[in-house]
CSV table of C-alpha atoms in Angstrom, one decimal:
chain,number,residue,atom,x,y,z
W,1,UNK,CA,243.4,17.1,-13.7
W,2,UNK,CA,239.7,15.2,-13.5
W,3,UNK,CA,237.7,17.6,-11.1
W,4,UNK,CA,235.6,15.9,-8.3
W,5,UNK,CA,233.0,17.3,-6.2
W,6,UNK,CA,233.1,16.3,-2.4
W,7,UNK,CA,229.4,15.6,-2.4
W,8,UNK,CA,229.6,13.0,-4.8
W,9,UNK,CA,231.9,11.3,-2.9
W,10,UNK,CA,230.9,11.4,0.6
W,11,UNK,CA,227.5,9.8,-0.1
W,12,UNK,CA,226.8,6.4,-1.9
W,13,UNK,CA,223.7,4.5,-2.8
W,14,UNK,CA,222.6,1.5,-4.8
W,15,UNK,CA,221.2,2.9,-7.9
W,16,UNK,CA,218.1,1.0,-8.2
W,17,UNK,CA,217.0,0.6,-4.3
W,18,UNK,CA,218.5,3.6,-3.0
W,19,UNK,CA,219.8,1.9,-0.5
W,20,UNK,CA,222.7,3.5,1.3
W,21,UNK,CA,226.1,2.2,1.3
W,22,UNK,CA,228.9,3.0,3.8
W,23,UNK,CA,231.7,5.4,2.6
W,24,UNK,CA,235.3,5.1,3.9
W,25,UNK,CA,236.9,8.4,4.7
W,26,UNK,CA,240.5,7.2,3.6
W,27,UNK,CA,239.3,6.1,0.3
W,28,UNK,CA,237.6,9.6,-0.5
W,29,UNK,CA,240.7,11.2,0.5
W,30,UNK,CA,242.8,9.2,-1.6
W,31,UNK,CA,240.4,9.4,-4.7
W,32,UNK,CA,240.7,13.6,-4.1
W,33,UNK,CA,244.5,13.3,-3.9
W,34,UNK,CA,244.8,11.3,-7.0
W,35,UNK,CA,242.8,14.0,-8.7
W,36,UNK,CA,245.3,16.6,-7.4
W,37,UNK,CA,243.0,18.4,-5.0
W,38,UNK,CA,244.6,18.6,-1.8
W,39,UNK,CA,242.2,21.2,-0.5
W,40,UNK,CA,239.2,18.9,-0.8
W,41,UNK,CA,241.3,16.2,0.9
W,42,UNK,CA,241.5,18.5,3.7
W,43,UNK,CA,237.9,19.2,3.8
W,44,UNK,CA,237.0,15.6,3.9
W,45,UNK,CA,239.6,14.8,6.6
W,46,UNK,CA,237.6,17.0,9.0
W,47,UNK,CA,234.8,14.8,8.7
W,48,UNK,CA,234.1,12.4,11.7
W,49,UNK,CA,234.0,8.6,11.2
W,50,UNK,CA,233.3,5.6,13.2
W,51,UNK,CA,236.0,3.2,14.6
W,52,UNK,CA,236.3,1.5,11.2
W,53,UNK,CA,236.8,4.7,9.3
W,54,UNK,CA,233.3,4.9,8.0
W,55,UNK,CA,231.9,8.4,7.6
W,56,UNK,CA,229.2,9.0,10.2
W,57,UNK,CA,226.2,9.2,8.0
W,58,UNK,CA,224.4,11.7,10.5
W,59,UNK,CA,227.5,14.4,10.2
W,60,UNK,CA,227.2,13.8,6.4
W,61,UNK,CA,223.5,14.2,6.3
W,62,UNK,CA,223.4,17.4,8.5
W,63,UNK,CA,226.3,18.9,6.4
W,64,UNK,CA,224.4,18.0,3.1
W,65,UNK,CA,221.3,19.5,4.5
W,66,UNK,CA,223.1,22.8,5.5
W,67,UNK,CA,224.6,23.1,2.0
W,68,UNK,CA,221.5,22.5,0.1
W,69,UNK,CA,219.6,25.3,2.2
W,70,UNK,CA,222.5,27.5,1.0
W,71,UNK,CA,221.8,26.5,-2.3
W,72,UNK,CA,218.0,27.1,-2.0
W,73,UNK,CA,219.1,30.6,-1.0
W,74,UNK,CA,221.2,30.9,-4.1
W,75,UNK,CA,218.3,29.6,-6.2
W,76,UNK,CA,215.9,32.4,-4.6
W,77,UNK,CA,218.4,35.1,-5.5
W,78,UNK,CA,219.0,34.0,-9.2
W,79,UNK,CA,215.2,33.5,-9.7
W,80,UNK,CA,215.3,29.9,-10.8
W,81,UNK,CA,211.7,29.5,-10.5
W,82,UNK,CA,210.8,32.1,-12.8
W,83,UNK,CA,213.4,31.2,-15.4
W,84,UNK,CA,212.1,27.7,-15.3
W,85,UNK,CA,208.5,28.7,-15.8
W,86,UNK,CA,209.4,30.9,-18.7
W,87,UNK,CA,210.0,27.7,-20.6
W,88,UNK,CA,207.7,25.2,-18.6
W,89,UNK,CA,204.6,27.5,-19.1
W,90,UNK,CA,205.1,27.5,-23.0
W,91,UNK,CA,206.0,23.7,-22.9
W,92,UNK,CA,202.8,22.6,-21.1
W,93,UNK,CA,200.7,25.0,-23.4
W,94,UNK,CA,202.2,23.2,-26.4
W,95,UNK,CA,201.3,19.9,-24.5
W,96,UNK,CA,197.8,20.7,-23.5
W,97,UNK,CA,197.2,21.8,-27.3
W,98,UNK,CA,198.7,18.8,-28.8
W,99,UNK,CA,197.5,16.0,-26.6
W,100,UNK,CA,194.0,17.6,-26.4
W,101,UNK,CA,193.5,15.7,-23.1
W,102,UNK,CA,192.7,17.6,-19.8
W,103,UNK,CA,195.2,16.0,-17.7
W,104,UNK,CA,196.3,15.7,-15.1
W,105,UNK,CA,200.0,16.1,-16.4
W,106,UNK,CA,203.1,15.3,-14.3
W,107,UNK,CA,206.1,17.3,-13.7
W,108,UNK,CA,209.1,15.4,-12.2
W,109,UNK,CA,212.0,16.9,-10.9
W,110,UNK,CA,215.2,14.5,-10.9
W,111,UNK,CA,217.9,15.0,-8.4
W,112,UNK,CA,215.1,17.4,-6.5
W,113,UNK,CA,217.4,17.9,-3.0
W,114,UNK,CA,215.4,20.0,-0.9
W,115,UNK,CA,212.5,20.4,-3.5
W,116,UNK,CA,212.9,24.2,-4.0
W,117,UNK,CA,211.7,24.1,-7.4
W,118,UNK,CA,208.7,21.8,-7.0
W,119,UNK,CA,207.9,23.7,-3.6
W,120,UNK,CA,208.1,27.2,-5.5
W,121,UNK,CA,205.8,25.7,-8.4
W,122,UNK,CA,203.5,24.4,-5.8
W,123,UNK,CA,203.2,28.0,-3.7
W,124,UNK,CA,203.0,30.1,-6.9
W,125,UNK,CA,200.6,27.5,-9.0
W,126,UNK,CA,202.5,28.8,-11.8
W,127,UNK,CA,201.8,25.8,-14.0
W,128,UNK,CA,198.2,25.2,-13.3
W,129,UNK,CA,195.9,23.2,-11.1
W,130,UNK,CA,196.4,20.1,-13.7
W,131,UNK,CA,200.0,19.9,-12.9
W,132,UNK,CA,201.2,17.3,-10.6
W,133,UNK,CA,204.6,18.3,-9.0
W,134,UNK,CA,206.7,15.0,-7.9
W,135,UNK,CA,210.4,15.6,-6.6
W,136,UNK,CA,212.6,12.5,-6.5
W,137,UNK,CA,216.2,12.0,-5.3
W,138,UNK,CA,218.4,9.2,-4.5
W,139,UNK,CA,219.3,10.9,-1.1
W,140,UNK,CA,216.8,9.9,1.4
W,141,UNK,CA,217.8,12.5,4.0
W,142,UNK,CA,217.1,15.3,1.3
W,143,UNK,CA,213.9,13.9,0.3
W,144,UNK,CA,212.8,13.6,4.0
W,145,UNK,CA,213.6,17.2,4.6
W,146,UNK,CA,211.9,18.3,1.3
W,147,UNK,CA,208.6,16.7,2.3
W,148,UNK,CA,209.0,17.9,5.8
W,149,UNK,CA,209.3,21.6,4.4
W,150,UNK,CA,206.3,21.2,2.2
W,151,UNK,CA,204.2,19.7,4.8
W,152,UNK,CA,205.1,22.8,7.1
W,153,UNK,CA,204.4,25.2,4.2
W,154,UNK,CA,200.9,23.6,3.5
W,155,UNK,CA,201.7,22.8,-0.1
W,156,UNK,CA,200.3,20.4,-2.7
W,157,UNK,CA,203.2,18.5,-3.6
W,158,UNK,CA,205.0,15.3,-3.3
W,159,UNK,CA,208.6,13.8,-2.8
W,160,UNK,CA,209.8,10.3,-3.6
W,161,UNK,CA,213.0,8.6,-2.7
W,162,UNK,CA,214.4,6.5,-5.5
W,163,UNK,CA,215.2,6.5,-9.1
W,164,UNK,CA,213.1,9.1,-11.0
W,165,UNK,CA,212.6,7.0,-14.3
W,166,UNK,CA,211.3,3.9,-11.8
W,167,UNK,CA,208.3,6.0,-10.9
W,168,UNK,CA,204.9,3.5,-11.1
W,169,UNK,CA,203.3,6.6,-12.7
W,170,UNK,CA,205.0,8.1,-15.7
W,171,UNK,CA,206.1,11.8,-16.1
W,172,UNK,CA,204.7,14.0,-18.5
W,173,UNK,CA,208.1,16.5,-18.3
W,174,UNK,CA,211.1,15.7,-16.6
W,175,UNK,CA,213.0,18.8,-15.3
W,176,UNK,CA,216.3,19.5,-13.1
W,177,UNK,CA,218.6,22.0,-12.0
W,178,UNK,CA,222.3,21.8,-11.5
W,179,UNK,CA,222.2,18.0,-12.4
W,180,UNK,CA,223.7,17.5,-15.8
W,181,UNK,CA,227.3,18.1,-14.8
W,182,UNK,CA,227.4,15.3,-12.4
W,183,UNK,CA,227.0,13.1,-15.4
W,184,UNK,CA,230.1,12.1,-17.4
W,185,UNK,CA,231.0,10.4,-20.5
W,186,UNK,CA,228.6,7.7,-21.8
W,187,UNK,CA,226.1,8.3,-18.4
W,188,UNK,CA,225.2,11.7,-20.0
W,189,UNK,CA,223.5,10.3,-23.2
W,190,UNK,CA,222.3,7.2,-20.9
W,191,UNK,CA,220.5,9.9,-18.7
W,192,UNK,CA,218.7,11.2,-21.9
W,193,UNK,CA,217.9,7.8,-23.3
W,194,UNK,CA,216.3,7.0,-20.2
W,195,UNK,CA,213.8,9.8,-20.8
W,196,UNK,CA,213.4,9.2,-24.5
W,197,UNK,CA,212.5,5.6,-23.5
W,198,UNK,CA,209.7,6.8,-21.0
W,199,UNK,CA,206.2,8.0,-21.9
W,200,UNK,CA,207.0,11.5,-21.5
W,201,UNK,CA,206.5,14.2,-24.0
W,202,UNK,CA,209.6,16.7,-22.9
W,203,UNK,CA,212.5,17.5,-20.6
W,204,UNK,CA,213.9,20.7,-19.5
W,205,UNK,CA,217.2,20.5,-17.9
W,206,UNK,CA,219.1,23.6,-16.5
W,207,UNK,CA,222.6,23.3,-15.7
W,208,UNK,CA,225.6,25.7,-15.4
W,209,UNK,CA,227.0,27.6,-18.7
W,210,UNK,CA,230.3,26.5,-19.6
W,211,UNK,CA,231.6,29.8,-20.5
W,212,UNK,CA,235.3,30.8,-20.0
W,213,UNK,CA,234.2,33.3,-17.1
W,214,UNK,CA,232.0,30.7,-15.2
W,215,UNK,CA,234.7,29.5,-12.8
W,216,UNK,CA,235.7,32.7,-12.0
W,217,UNK,CA,232.1,33.9,-11.4
W,218,UNK,CA,231.4,30.7,-9.6
W,219,UNK,CA,234.3,31.4,-7.1
W,220,UNK,CA,233.4,35.1,-6.5
W,221,UNK,CA,229.5,34.1,-6.0
W,222,UNK,CA,230.3,31.1,-4.0
W,223,UNK,CA,233.2,32.8,-1.7
W,224,UNK,CA,230.5,35.5,-0.8
W,225,UNK,CA,227.5,33.7,-0.4
W,226,UNK,CA,228.3,30.0,0.6
W,227,UNK,CA,229.5,29.6,4.5
W,228,UNK,CA,230.4,25.9,4.1
W,229,UNK,CA,233.9,25.1,2.7
W,230,UNK,CA,232.1,22.0,0.9
W,231,UNK,CA,229.7,24.3,-0.8
W,232,UNK,CA,232.4,26.7,-1.8
W,233,UNK,CA,234.7,24.1,-3.3
W,234,UNK,CA,231.8,22.2,-5.1
W,235,UNK,CA,230.2,25.3,-6.6
W,236,UNK,CA,233.5,26.3,-8.4
W,237,UNK,CA,234.2,22.7,-9.1
W,238,UNK,CA,230.8,22.4,-10.8
W,239,UNK,CA,231.3,25.1,-13.1
W,240,UNK,CA,234.6,23.8,-14.2
W,241,UNK,CA,232.7,20.6,-15.0
W,242,UNK,CA,229.7,22.2,-17.0
W,243,UNK,CA,229.1,20.6,-20.4
W,244,UNK,CA,229.5,22.7,-23.5
W,245,UNK,CA,226.6,23.6,-25.5
W,246,UNK,CA,227.8,21.0,-28.2
W,247,UNK,CA,228.2,18.2,-25.8
W,248,UNK,CA,224.6,18.7,-24.3
W,249,UNK,CA,222.8,18.9,-27.7
W,250,UNK,CA,224.9,15.9,-28.9
W,251,UNK,CA,223.8,13.8,-25.5
W,252,UNK,CA,220.4,14.9,-25.8
W,253,UNK,CA,219.9,14.2,-29.4
W,254,UNK,CA,218.4,10.6,-28.9
W,255,UNK,CA,215.9,8.9,-31.2
W,256,UNK,CA,212.5,10.0,-30.7
W,257,UNK,CA,213.5,13.4,-29.2
W,258,UNK,CA,214.0,16.9,-31.0
W,259,UNK,CA,217.0,18.4,-28.8
W,260,UNK,CA,216.9,22.3,-28.6
W,261,UNK,CA,219.3,24.9,-26.7
W,262,UNK,CA,218.0,27.7,-25.3
W,263,UNK,CA,220.1,30.8,-25.2
W,264,UNK,CA,223.3,29.2,-26.8
W,265,UNK,CA,226.8,30.4,-25.5
W,266,UNK,CA,227.5,32.9,-28.6
W,267,UNK,CA,224.1,34.5,-28.2
W,268,UNK,CA,224.1,35.9,-24.7
W,269,UNK,CA,226.2,38.1,-22.4
W,270,UNK,CA,228.7,35.6,-20.5
W,271,UNK,CA,228.9,38.0,-17.8
W,272,UNK,CA,225.0,37.5,-17.1
W,273,UNK,CA,224.7,33.8,-18.1
W,274,UNK,CA,224.6,31.5,-14.9
W,275,UNK,CA,222.3,28.5,-16.1
W,276,UNK,CA,221.2,27.6,-19.3
W,277,UNK,CA,218.6,24.9,-20.3
W,278,UNK,CA,218.8,22.0,-22.8
W,279,UNK,CA,215.1,20.9,-23.9
W,280,UNK,CA,213.8,17.9,-25.3
W,281,UNK,CA,210.6,17.5,-27.1
W,282,UNK,CA,208.7,14.9,-29.3
W,283,UNK,CA,209.2,15.9,-32.9
W,284,UNK,CA,205.4,17.0,-32.9
W,285,UNK,CA,205.8,19.3,-30.2
W,286,UNK,CA,208.4,21.9,-31.4
W,287,UNK,CA,206.1,24.0,-33.5
W,288,UNK,CA,203.5,24.3,-30.8
W,289,UNK,CA,206.2,25.3,-28.4
W,290,UNK,CA,207.6,27.8,-30.8
W,291,UNK,CA,204.3,29.3,-31.1
W,292,UNK,CA,203.7,29.2,-27.4
W,293,UNK,CA,207.1,31.0,-26.8
W,294,UNK,CA,206.4,33.7,-29.4
W,295,UNK,CA,209.1,36.0,-30.2
W,296,UNK,CA,211.2,34.2,-27.5
W,297,UNK,CA,211.3,31.4,-29.7
W,298,UNK,CA,214.1,32.9,-31.7
W,299,UNK,CA,216.3,32.1,-28.4
W,300,UNK,CA,215.8,28.4,-29.1
W,301,UNK,CA,218.1,26.5,-31.7
W,302,UNK,CA,218.9,22.8,-32.7
W,303,UNK,CA,222.1,21.2,-33.6
W,304,UNK,CA,221.9,22.6,-37.0
W,305,UNK,CA,221.8,26.0,-35.8
W,306,UNK,CA,224.4,26.0,-33.3
W,307,UNK,CA,227.5,26.2,-35.4
W,308,UNK,CA,226.6,29.5,-36.7
W,309,UNK,CA,225.3,31.2,-33.3
W,310,UNK,CA,228.5,30.1,-31.4
W,311,UNK,CA,231.0,31.7,-33.8
C-alpha cells in the first residue's frame, strides 16, 4: 500500500502564496483508509473539528509544534548540526576559493520547521560570519515559532514563511533535513530542477537512508523517544518512504549540477546509518570540494561509481 504521513494530510497551503486551506477530517480519514492505514485513521479521528467537519487549525498547530519540538530533541541526540557542518564547512571553503568573492553568502534551509538547524548554526557560528542563515517553510505557525525561539535565544538568523525558491535574495547553498522523502514521483526531480535553475552554487540535502533496517530502527527509536502517536506513526512511515541511493542520484542529476552521494549504502554499517546526504554542486566546484574534504572525499561518489559501491 502507498504510505502516507499524517502530518502531510492535516495541513494544506497554496504552494506559491503559502495561504492556508481548510482540511476536512473525513477526507483525510478516507485517504488513510484507502491506503490501508487504519491506525493512522484512528489518530486523525481524535482531532477536533468545527461544525462543518474542518480540522481545528489551532489544535493542528499545537500538535505539529509539539511533534517538531520532539524532532528537535532527536536532531540534538543524532548530532545533525555537526554532521551537516562536516560537509557544509568544506563546501563553503570551496565556494569561497572558487568565486574569490568576500561574501556575504546565504544558506537557505528548505522546510526548516522550528529552525533547529539554522538556530544551531547561528549559535555555534560554525560556518563563519560571512554566511547569512535563513530558514523557510510553507507552514506559517512553525516559522513563527522558529522566529520566536531565535529571538529568545538572541541569534543572528531569520525565518521566512513561503516558498524557498521564491525568495527575493538568491541562496548560495540550499540545505534540508528529512524533507526529500516527502517528494514523490516527478516532484522529486522538480525539486532539484528548481535549485539548478536558481543562482545557487550547491545543495546538500540529508534524508533517511533507505536501508533494510531503517523501518525497524525507526520503530524502536520513535517508540522510545516520541510521545505523540502522530510522531511515532510518521517517523516509521518516513523510513518506509525513504528514497534509494539510485533514485536520489537520478533525480539530482539535472543539467548544470554534478550530483554526488556521501556514504552510499554499500559503504557503511546499516546499523549506524540514519541520515545520508545527497549533494549537488556546479561542476567547477567538485574538485575544490574534494580538496577541502581531504581524505573524506573518498566517501563521496557520483552515479558512475555507485553501482560498484552498492554491490
